[in-house]
XYZ file of C-alpha atoms in Angstrom:
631
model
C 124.592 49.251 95.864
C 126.656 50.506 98.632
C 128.151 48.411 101.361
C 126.729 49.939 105.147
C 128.126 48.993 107.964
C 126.508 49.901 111.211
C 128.634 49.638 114.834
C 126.635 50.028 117.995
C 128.606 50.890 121.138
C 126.920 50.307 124.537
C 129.065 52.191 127.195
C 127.529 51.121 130.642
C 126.433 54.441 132.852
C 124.869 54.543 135.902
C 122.118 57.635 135.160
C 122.115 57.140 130.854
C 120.946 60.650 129.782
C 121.612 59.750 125.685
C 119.757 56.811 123.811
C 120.692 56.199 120.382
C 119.267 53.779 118.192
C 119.892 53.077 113.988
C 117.858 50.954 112.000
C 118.713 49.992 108.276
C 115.605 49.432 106.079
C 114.825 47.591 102.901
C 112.407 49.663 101.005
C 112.653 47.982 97.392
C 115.078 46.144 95.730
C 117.265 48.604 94.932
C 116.670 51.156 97.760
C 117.763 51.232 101.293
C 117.291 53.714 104.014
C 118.881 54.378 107.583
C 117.501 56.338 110.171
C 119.417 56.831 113.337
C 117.806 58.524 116.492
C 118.818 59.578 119.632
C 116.594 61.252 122.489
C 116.853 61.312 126.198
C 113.421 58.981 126.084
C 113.772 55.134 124.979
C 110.129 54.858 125.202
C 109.545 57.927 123.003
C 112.766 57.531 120.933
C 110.759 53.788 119.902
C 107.363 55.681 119.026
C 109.056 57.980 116.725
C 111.403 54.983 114.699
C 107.975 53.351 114.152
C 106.461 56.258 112.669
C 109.452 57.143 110.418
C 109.750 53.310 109.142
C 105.958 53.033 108.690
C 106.088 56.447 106.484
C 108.820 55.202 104.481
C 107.704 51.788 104.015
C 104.355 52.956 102.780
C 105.260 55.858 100.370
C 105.670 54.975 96.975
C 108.949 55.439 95.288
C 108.379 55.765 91.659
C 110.694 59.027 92.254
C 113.014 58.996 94.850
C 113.945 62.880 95.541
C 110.137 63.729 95.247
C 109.193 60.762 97.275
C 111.559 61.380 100.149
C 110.477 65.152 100.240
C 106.908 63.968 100.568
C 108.034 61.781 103.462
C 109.998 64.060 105.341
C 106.643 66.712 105.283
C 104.993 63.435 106.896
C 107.606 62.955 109.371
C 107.501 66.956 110.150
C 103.778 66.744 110.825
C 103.845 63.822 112.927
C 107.105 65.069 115.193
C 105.241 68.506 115.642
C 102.238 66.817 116.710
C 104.353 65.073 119.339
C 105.856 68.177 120.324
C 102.491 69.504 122.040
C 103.349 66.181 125.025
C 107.119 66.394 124.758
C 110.099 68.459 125.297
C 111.619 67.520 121.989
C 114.689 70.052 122.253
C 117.467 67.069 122.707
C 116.229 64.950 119.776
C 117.894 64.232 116.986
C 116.887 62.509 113.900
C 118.945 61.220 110.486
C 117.227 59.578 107.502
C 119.291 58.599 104.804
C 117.701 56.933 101.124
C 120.594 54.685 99.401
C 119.898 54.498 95.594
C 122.377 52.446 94.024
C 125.516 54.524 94.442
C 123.489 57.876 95.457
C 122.748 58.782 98.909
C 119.734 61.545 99.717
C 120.366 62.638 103.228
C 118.395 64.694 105.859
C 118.761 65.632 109.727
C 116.890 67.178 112.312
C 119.470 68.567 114.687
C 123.151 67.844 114.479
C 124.962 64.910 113.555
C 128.379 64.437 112.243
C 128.658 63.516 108.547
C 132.257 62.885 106.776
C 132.556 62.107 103.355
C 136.192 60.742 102.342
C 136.876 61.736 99.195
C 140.294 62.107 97.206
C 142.028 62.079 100.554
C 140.584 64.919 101.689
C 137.660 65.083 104.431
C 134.502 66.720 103.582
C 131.705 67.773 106.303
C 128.663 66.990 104.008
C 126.370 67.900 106.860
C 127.838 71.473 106.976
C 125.045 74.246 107.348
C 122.379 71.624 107.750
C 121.976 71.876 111.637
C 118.720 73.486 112.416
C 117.668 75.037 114.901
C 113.974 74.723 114.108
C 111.807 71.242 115.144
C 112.070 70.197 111.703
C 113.805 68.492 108.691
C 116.140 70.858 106.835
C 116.603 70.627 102.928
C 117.906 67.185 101.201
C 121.097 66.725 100.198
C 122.459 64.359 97.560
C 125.843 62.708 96.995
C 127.269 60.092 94.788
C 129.790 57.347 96.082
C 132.133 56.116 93.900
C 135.372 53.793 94.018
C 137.498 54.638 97.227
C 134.623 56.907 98.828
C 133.853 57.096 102.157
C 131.093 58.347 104.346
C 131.457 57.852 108.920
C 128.161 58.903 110.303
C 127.326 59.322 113.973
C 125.955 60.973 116.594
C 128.745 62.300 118.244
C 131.505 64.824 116.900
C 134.001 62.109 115.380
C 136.284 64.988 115.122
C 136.585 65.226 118.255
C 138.144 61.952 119.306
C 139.763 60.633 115.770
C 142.799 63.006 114.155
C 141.811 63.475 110.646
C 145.089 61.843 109.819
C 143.310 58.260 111.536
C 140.458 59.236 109.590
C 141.961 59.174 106.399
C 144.568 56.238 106.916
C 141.591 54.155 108.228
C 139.573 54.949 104.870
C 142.040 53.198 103.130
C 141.547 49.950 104.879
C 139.402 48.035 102.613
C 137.360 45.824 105.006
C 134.740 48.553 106.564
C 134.189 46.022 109.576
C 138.479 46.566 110.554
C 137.870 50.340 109.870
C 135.007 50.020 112.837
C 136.983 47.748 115.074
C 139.726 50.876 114.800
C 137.812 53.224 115.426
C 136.401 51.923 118.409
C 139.443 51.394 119.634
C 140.671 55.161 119.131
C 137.365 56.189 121.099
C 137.801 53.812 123.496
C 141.103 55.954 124.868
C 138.451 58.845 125.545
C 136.721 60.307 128.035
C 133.217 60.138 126.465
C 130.162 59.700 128.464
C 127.543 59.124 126.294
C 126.003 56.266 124.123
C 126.654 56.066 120.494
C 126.229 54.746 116.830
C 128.924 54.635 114.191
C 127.648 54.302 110.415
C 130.458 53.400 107.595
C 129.492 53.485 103.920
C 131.342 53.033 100.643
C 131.208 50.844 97.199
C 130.286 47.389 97.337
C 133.507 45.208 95.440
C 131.286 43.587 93.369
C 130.290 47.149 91.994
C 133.700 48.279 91.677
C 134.108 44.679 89.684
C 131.294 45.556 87.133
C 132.670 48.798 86.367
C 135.916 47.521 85.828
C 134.467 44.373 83.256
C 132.191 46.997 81.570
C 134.805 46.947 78.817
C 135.390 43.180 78.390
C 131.493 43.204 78.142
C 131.512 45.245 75.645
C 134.265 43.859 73.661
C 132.761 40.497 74.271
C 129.486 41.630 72.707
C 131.471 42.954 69.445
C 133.077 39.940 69.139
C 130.081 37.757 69.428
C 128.605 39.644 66.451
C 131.534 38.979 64.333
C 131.122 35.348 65.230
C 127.729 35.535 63.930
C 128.365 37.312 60.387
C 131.626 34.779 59.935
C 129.209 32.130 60.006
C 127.179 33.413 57.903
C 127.253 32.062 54.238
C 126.528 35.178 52.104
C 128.745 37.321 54.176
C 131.733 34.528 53.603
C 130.738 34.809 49.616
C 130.937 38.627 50.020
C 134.349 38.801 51.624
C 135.658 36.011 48.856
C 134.812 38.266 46.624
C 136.080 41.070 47.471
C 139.555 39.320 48.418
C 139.800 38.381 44.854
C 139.632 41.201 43.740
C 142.243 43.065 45.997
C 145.359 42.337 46.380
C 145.775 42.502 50.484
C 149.474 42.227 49.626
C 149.460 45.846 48.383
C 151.037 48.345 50.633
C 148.847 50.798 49.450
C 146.106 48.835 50.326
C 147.640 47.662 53.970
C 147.960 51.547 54.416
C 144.313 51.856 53.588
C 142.955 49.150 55.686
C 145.448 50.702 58.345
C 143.715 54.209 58.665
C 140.215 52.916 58.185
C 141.273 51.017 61.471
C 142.722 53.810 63.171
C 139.333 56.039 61.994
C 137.385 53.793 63.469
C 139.077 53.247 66.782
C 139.464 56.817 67.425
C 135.708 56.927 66.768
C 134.710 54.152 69.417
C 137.391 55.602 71.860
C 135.578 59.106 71.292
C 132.048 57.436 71.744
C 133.024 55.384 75.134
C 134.886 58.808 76.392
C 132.086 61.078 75.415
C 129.852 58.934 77.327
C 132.035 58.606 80.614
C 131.949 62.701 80.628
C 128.607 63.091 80.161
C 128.097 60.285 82.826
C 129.849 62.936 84.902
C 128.383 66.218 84.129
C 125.485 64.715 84.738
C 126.261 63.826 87.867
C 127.713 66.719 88.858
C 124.080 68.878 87.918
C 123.013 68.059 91.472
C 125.871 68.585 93.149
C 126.287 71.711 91.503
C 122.883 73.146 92.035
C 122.502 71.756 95.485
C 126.012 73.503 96.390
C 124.628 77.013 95.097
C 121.666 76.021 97.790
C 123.749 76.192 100.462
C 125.653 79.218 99.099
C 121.570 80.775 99.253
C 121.805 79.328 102.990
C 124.642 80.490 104.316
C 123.808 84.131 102.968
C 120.665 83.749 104.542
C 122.189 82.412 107.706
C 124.183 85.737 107.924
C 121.638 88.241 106.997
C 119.491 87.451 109.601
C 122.175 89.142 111.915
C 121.836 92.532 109.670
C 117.889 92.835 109.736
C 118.870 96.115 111.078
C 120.902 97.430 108.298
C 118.313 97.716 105.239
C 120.609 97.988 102.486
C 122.821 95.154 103.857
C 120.162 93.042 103.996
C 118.589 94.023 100.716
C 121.636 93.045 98.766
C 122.201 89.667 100.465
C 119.126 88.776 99.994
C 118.936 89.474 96.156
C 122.045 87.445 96.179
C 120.301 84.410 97.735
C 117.582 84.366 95.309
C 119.272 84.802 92.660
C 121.244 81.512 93.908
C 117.381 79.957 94.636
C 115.746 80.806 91.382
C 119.114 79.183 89.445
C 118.433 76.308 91.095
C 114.415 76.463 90.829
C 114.828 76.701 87.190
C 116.672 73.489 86.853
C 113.180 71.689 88.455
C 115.516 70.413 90.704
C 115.408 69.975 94.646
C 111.952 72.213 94.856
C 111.044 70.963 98.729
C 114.715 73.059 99.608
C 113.788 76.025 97.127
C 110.422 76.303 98.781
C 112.021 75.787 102.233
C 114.666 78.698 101.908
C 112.117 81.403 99.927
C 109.674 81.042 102.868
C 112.441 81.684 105.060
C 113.388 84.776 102.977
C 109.414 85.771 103.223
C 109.838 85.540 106.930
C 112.787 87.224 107.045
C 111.445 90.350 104.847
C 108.288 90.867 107.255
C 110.532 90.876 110.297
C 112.364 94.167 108.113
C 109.101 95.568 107.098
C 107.387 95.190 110.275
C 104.219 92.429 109.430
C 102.523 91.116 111.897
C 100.602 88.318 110.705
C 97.292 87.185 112.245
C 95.267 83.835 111.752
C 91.443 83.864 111.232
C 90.312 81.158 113.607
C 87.568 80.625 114.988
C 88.146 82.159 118.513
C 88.090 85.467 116.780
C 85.297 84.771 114.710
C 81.956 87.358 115.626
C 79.633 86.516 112.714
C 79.355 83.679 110.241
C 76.936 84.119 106.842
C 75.914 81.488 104.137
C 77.600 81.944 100.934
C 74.739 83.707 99.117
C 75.385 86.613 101.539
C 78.403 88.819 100.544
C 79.362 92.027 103.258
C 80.636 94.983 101.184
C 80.518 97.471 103.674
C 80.344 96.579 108.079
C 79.481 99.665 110.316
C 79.219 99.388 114.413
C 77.826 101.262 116.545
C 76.791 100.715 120.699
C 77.971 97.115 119.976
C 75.474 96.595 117.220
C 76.416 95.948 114.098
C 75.356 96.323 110.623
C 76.245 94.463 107.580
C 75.592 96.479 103.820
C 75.915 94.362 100.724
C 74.672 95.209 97.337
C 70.759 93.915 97.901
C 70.045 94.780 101.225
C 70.656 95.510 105.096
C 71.273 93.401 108.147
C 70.596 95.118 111.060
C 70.877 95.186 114.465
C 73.240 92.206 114.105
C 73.318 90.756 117.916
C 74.808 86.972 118.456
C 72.281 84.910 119.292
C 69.220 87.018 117.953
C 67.183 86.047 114.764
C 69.127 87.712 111.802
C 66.804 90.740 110.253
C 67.627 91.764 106.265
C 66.020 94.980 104.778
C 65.762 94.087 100.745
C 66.344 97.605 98.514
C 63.581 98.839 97.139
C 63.088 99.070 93.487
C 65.262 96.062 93.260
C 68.297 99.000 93.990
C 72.131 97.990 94.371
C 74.627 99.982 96.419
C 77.426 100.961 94.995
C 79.039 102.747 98.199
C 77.730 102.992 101.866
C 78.446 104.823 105.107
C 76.952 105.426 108.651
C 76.354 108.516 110.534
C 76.754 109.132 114.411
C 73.376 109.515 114.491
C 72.493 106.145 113.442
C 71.456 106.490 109.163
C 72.704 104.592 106.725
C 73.414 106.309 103.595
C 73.676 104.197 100.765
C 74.676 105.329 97.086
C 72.921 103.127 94.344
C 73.735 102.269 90.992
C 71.557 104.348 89.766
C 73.108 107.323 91.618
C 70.119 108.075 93.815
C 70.704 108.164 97.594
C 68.769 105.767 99.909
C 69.105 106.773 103.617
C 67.821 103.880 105.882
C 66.779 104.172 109.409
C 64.009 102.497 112.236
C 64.029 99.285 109.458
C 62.930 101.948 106.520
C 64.493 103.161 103.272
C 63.736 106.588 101.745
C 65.060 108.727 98.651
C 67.136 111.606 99.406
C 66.261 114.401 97.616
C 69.252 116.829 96.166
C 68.262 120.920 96.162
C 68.887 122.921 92.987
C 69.453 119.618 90.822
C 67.924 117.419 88.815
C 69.626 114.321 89.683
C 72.402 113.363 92.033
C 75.993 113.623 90.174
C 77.478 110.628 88.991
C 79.897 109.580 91.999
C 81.898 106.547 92.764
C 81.725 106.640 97.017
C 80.093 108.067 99.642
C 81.595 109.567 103.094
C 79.510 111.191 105.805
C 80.872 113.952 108.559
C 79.213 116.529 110.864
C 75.544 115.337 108.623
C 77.134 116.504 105.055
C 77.291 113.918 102.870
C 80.500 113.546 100.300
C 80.917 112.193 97.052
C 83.989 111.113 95.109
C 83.417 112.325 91.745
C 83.072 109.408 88.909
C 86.685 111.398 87.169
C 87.858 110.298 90.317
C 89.359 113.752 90.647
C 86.631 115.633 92.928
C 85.074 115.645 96.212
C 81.187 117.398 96.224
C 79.834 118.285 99.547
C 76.327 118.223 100.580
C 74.884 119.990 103.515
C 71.156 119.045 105.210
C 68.472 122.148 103.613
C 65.303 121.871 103.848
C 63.581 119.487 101.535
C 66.458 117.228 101.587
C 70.612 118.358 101.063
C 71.818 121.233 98.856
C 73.424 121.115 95.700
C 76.827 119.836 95.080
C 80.078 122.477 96.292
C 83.249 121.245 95.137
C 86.085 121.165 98.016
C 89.429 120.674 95.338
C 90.607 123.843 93.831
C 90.435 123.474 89.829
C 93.808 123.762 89.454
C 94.261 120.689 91.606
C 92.229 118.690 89.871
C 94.338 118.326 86.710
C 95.995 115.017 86.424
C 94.785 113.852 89.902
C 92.957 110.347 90.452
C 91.910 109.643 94.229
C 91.473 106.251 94.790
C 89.931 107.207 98.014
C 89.144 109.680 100.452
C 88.718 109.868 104.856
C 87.498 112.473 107.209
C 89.001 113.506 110.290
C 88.150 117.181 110.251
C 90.143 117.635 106.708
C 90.167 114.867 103.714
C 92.858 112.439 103.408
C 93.268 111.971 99.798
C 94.989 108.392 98.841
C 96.145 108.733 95.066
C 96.717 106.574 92.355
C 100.660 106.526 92.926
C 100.179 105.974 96.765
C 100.761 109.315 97.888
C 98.357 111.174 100.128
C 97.210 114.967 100.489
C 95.317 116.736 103.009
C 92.760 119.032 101.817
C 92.821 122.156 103.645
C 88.981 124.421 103.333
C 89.055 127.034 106.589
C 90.008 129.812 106.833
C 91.710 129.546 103.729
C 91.821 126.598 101.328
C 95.220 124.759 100.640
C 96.408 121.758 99.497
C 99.156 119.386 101.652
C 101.440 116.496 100.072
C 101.752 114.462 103.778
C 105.381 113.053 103.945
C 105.559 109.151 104.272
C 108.358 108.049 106.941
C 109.384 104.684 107.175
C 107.819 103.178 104.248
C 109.087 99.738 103.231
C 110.142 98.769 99.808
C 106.597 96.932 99.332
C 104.336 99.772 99.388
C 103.132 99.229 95.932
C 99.558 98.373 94.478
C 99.123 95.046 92.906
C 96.122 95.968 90.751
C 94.119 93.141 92.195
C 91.726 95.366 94.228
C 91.651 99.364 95.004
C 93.129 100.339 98.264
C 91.190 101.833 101.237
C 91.787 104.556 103.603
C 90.499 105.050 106.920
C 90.315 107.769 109.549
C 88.394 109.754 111.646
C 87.791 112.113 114.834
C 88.450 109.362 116.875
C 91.227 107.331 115.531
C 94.491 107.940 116.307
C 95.988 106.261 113.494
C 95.718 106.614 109.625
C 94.856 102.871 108.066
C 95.121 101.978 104.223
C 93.781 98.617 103.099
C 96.093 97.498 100.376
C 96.983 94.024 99.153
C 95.151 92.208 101.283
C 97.239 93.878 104.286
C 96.280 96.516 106.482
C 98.906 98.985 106.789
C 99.117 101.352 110.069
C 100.272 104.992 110.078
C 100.609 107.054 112.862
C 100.547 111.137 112.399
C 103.261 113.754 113.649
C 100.059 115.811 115.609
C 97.364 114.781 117.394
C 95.715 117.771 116.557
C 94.252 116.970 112.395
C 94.546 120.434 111.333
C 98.544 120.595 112.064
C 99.041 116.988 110.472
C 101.924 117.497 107.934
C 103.279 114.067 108.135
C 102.614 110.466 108.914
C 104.782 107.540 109.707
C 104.599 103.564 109.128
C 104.858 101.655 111.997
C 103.451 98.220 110.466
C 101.497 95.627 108.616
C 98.792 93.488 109.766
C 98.273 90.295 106.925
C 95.893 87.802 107.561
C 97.582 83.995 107.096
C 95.783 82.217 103.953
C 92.631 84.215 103.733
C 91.531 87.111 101.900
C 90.479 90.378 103.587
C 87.003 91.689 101.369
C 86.520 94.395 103.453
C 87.057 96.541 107.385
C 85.793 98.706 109.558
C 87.662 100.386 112.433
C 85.141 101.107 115.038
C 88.271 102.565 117.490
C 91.823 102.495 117.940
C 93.635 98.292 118.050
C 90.279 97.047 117.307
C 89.221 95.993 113.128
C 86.789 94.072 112.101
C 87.584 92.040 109.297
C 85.594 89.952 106.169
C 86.755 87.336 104.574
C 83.588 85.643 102.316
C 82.172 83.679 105.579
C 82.992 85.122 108.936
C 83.856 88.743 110.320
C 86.753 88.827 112.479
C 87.485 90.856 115.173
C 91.115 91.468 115.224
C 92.881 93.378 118.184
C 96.153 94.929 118.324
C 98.670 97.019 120.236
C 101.822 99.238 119.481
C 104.587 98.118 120.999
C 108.412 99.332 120.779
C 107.207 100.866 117.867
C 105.639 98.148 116.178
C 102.407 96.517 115.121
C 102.192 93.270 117.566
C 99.015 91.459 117.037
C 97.045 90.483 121.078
């Protein structure tokens, strides 16, 4: 174990501003821990030392690292709990876990940490002052012979010379070290309260290591004690001393090199283990020094959020650092620490907002046998389409009312109409049209059947279907007895190699591709085909595969949306006016936090409404400075 010694100085002040309090703990046997606080509160600086010491004392610690991590999450949660009644900017915390010679260190603020270490002075606390209300990553140290550690929290810097510092470390009585170094701070101006923590090898440790080798030697000759004594062994050497002659010098030369053989051997075995003693040792120290390589980078970067390729190529540097480390299995509460900060850092570049579903958002809650594929509003009422039927009018309070399919039908693909019908395309690949709570067949002129189609879009009362190639989109105008026969709006020639994973209307068709890209279809007064230039498009505009991405538009939207990875992404268009659009621009990301987004509807302009399995959300939104910022 390590010898701690702990000064407290009490410097009488009229108005004290500064209390500081450190505590050392007996968790087992062979672990210790220190916390030392300091707030501007006694009364509150008391509530929070109980709730550290009862966390600690009642976490198990089969494994220390994983333990302590665990704790420290507990002692997060608890101290941001507390932050809702208190101003909690001043406080500082420091929990230290003592494992035999191995010390596992956290703080939450700043503190001064030195570690004294072949005479040279090592801040061990370096890059570990956070801003954030919060325990930073753990770091891990070993203390061996002449080692060691001053912890307080003041800047001991500031009134000790490193020179004291380092002729005081080799003053072996840590209680004289103490009584000097209160006498060097004495000569000070300083104004407010502090602790003073000393730490380095107990001598009865250093004493052990030193007798390992009699030990040992003591064990081998013990052995030899016991075969001496023993009668067949005596017989066996008898015999063999008859029969050699031990005054031979070619047998004293023998004997001679079998003894050197096998000293070399044992010195080899005793050194091999001392060095990997120490590379094993070293791991952590290694691994946990790449961390704050990672941290520092990180640290930096966030200064060059403005310069893409800067920050790109830090931040590939960082993880690279991170994943080295996460493949050891090693210090994984820090790795997961510093890649969320990276994840944080990377929406601020690419411009996502993130939004919470909670319940102050919430419009509409269903049971779990009720899935919404498709929402549609209109006057405030809403309707919800799954595959099996129709609820509508949706309004709060009211009764729910569901319109079953008939012929047991499932919908495939659904839209609504301004003037109020639902057009629903079945699996079957007949049309159902429901309006005033009744379904009824659309009939198609000139054709047998509908075409095979995999969507359905409605605009000015055609109706228009993505063709099941996925290359095509038919039109369908109102006749007579129903709508005419199909008229296809691509040009052949465009249709080779083309796969649309979906289609919008605002006057023209916004065709989102299989790579991403979007055309505009072009049909009066001449048909022509338009690749729309993306601006502005972050790095992660890529399709995971997991679901299809959406695209929405329309005569009254202002923006271009595309559902993709469970984000909606927002596009705004170089002309108001649809038919001169030639290119669009991203100006953000809105990504829900820990849900999953099953479907939206845009009724107008900063206002979605969003499913997630349970609830529809109503999430609103504004552009401002050029960016997505969520109300």
């Amino acid at each position: 174990m390590l010898n701690i010694e702990i000064k407290k100085w009490k410097i009488p002040l009229l108005n004290e501003k500064n209390f500081v309090t450190t505590k050392k703990i007996n968790i087992d046997f062979w672990l210790e821990a220190i916390i030392q606080l300091n707030y501007s509160d006694k009364n509150f600086l008391s509530l929070i030392e109980n709730i550290i010491i009862d966390i600690l004392l009642w976490n198990s610690w089969s494994e220390v690292y994983s333990n302590f991590s665990l704790s420290l999450e507990k002692i997060n949660k608890e101290i941001k709990k507390l932050s809702s009644d208190y101003n909690l900017s001043n406080l500082n915390v420091f929990v230290w876990i003592i494992e035999k010679e191995t010390l596992h260190f956290s703080i939450l603020g700043n503190y001064s940490i030195y570690l004294i270490k072949n005479n040279k002075i090592i801040n061990i606390a370096d890059w570990m002052q956070w801003k954030n209300l919060e325990f930073s990553y753990i770091s891990s140290w070993n203390i061996w012979q002449f080692d060691n550690v001053y912890i307080s929290n003041i800047e001991i810097l500031n009134y000790i010379t490193k020179d004291d510092i380092l002729e005081i470390s080799l003053i072996d009585d840590s209680e004289k070290k103490l009584e000097l170094i209160e006498k060097i701070i004495s000569q000070e101006d300083i104004t407010e309260q502090y602790d003073m923590i000393v730490l380095n090898c107990k001598k009865d440790i250093i004493a052990f290591q030193k007798n390992s080798f009699e030990t040992i030697k003591n064990q081998f000759l013990n052995i030899k004690d016991k075969l001496w004594e023993n009668k067949q062994v005596q017989i066996a050497i008898e015999k063999i001393k008859s029969r050699i002659d031990l005054n031979n010098k070619y047998v004293k030369i023998t004997f001679f090199s079998v003894w050197v053989l096998v000293s070399i051997s044992l010195l080899y075995l005793i050194i091999s283990q001392i060095l990997i003693q120490n590379v094993k040792s070293s791991i952590p120290a290694e691994y946990k020094n790449k961390l704050i390589e990672a941290q520092m980078i990180i640290e930096k970067t966030t200064k060059d959020l403005w310069n893409k390729e800067v920050f790109t190529n830090n931040i590939k540097k960082a993880e690279e650092l991170i994943f080295q480390v996460r493949e050891q299995n090693i210090f994984l509460n820090d790795v997961k620490k510093l890649l969320d900060h990276i994840s944080s850092l990377k929406k601020q570049l690419n411009w996502i907002e993130s939004f919470a579903l909670t319940k102050d958002k919430s419009q509409v809650e269903f049971d779990s046998s009720f899935s919404v594929n498709w929402i549609f509003e209109l006057n405030k009422k809403y309707y919800f389409v799954w595959k099996n039927s129709i609820i509508w009018p949706y309004i709060k309070w009211e009764q729910i009312k569901k319109y079953d399919y008939p012929d047991w039908e499932e919908a495939i693909s659904a839209d609504l109409s301004p003037d109020w019908y639902i057009y629903i395309l079945t699996k079957t690949y007949r049309i159902l049209m429901f309006n005033k709570q009744e379904y009824k067949y659309i009939n198609v002129e000139w054709q047998k059947t509908w075409e095979n189609a995999k969507s359905i879009k409605t605009f000015n009362s055609n109706l228009y279907l993505l063709s099941d190639e996925w290359n095509q989109i038919l039109r369908h105008k109102p006749g007579v007895n129903g709508f005419s026969s199909k008229f296809w709006i691509i040009d052949d020639n465009d249709t080779k190699n083309l796969k649309i994973y979906d289609f919008a209307i605002d006057g023209w068709f916004y065709m989102l591709k299989n790579d991403l890209t979007i055309d505009k279809i072009i049909t009066a007064p001449t048909y022509f085909k338009r690749s729309i230039v993306i601006n502005w498009l972050p790095k992660n505009y890529t399709n995971d595969g997991v679901n299809e991405p959406k695209i929405f538009t329309g005569l009254n939207l202002n923006y271009i949306y595309v559902l993709l990875n469970n984000s909606i992404w927002i596009f705004e268009a170089d002309s108001k006016n649809y038919k001169d659009v030639k290119a669009i621009k991203y100006i953000g990301q809105l990504e829900p936090v820990e849900s999953k987004i099953n479907t939206i509807y845009i009724p107008k302009d900063w206002t979605i409404l969003v499913w997630n399995n349970k609830w529809v959300y109503t999430i609103n939104f504004e552009i401002s400075d050029w960016k997505v910022v969520v109300r």
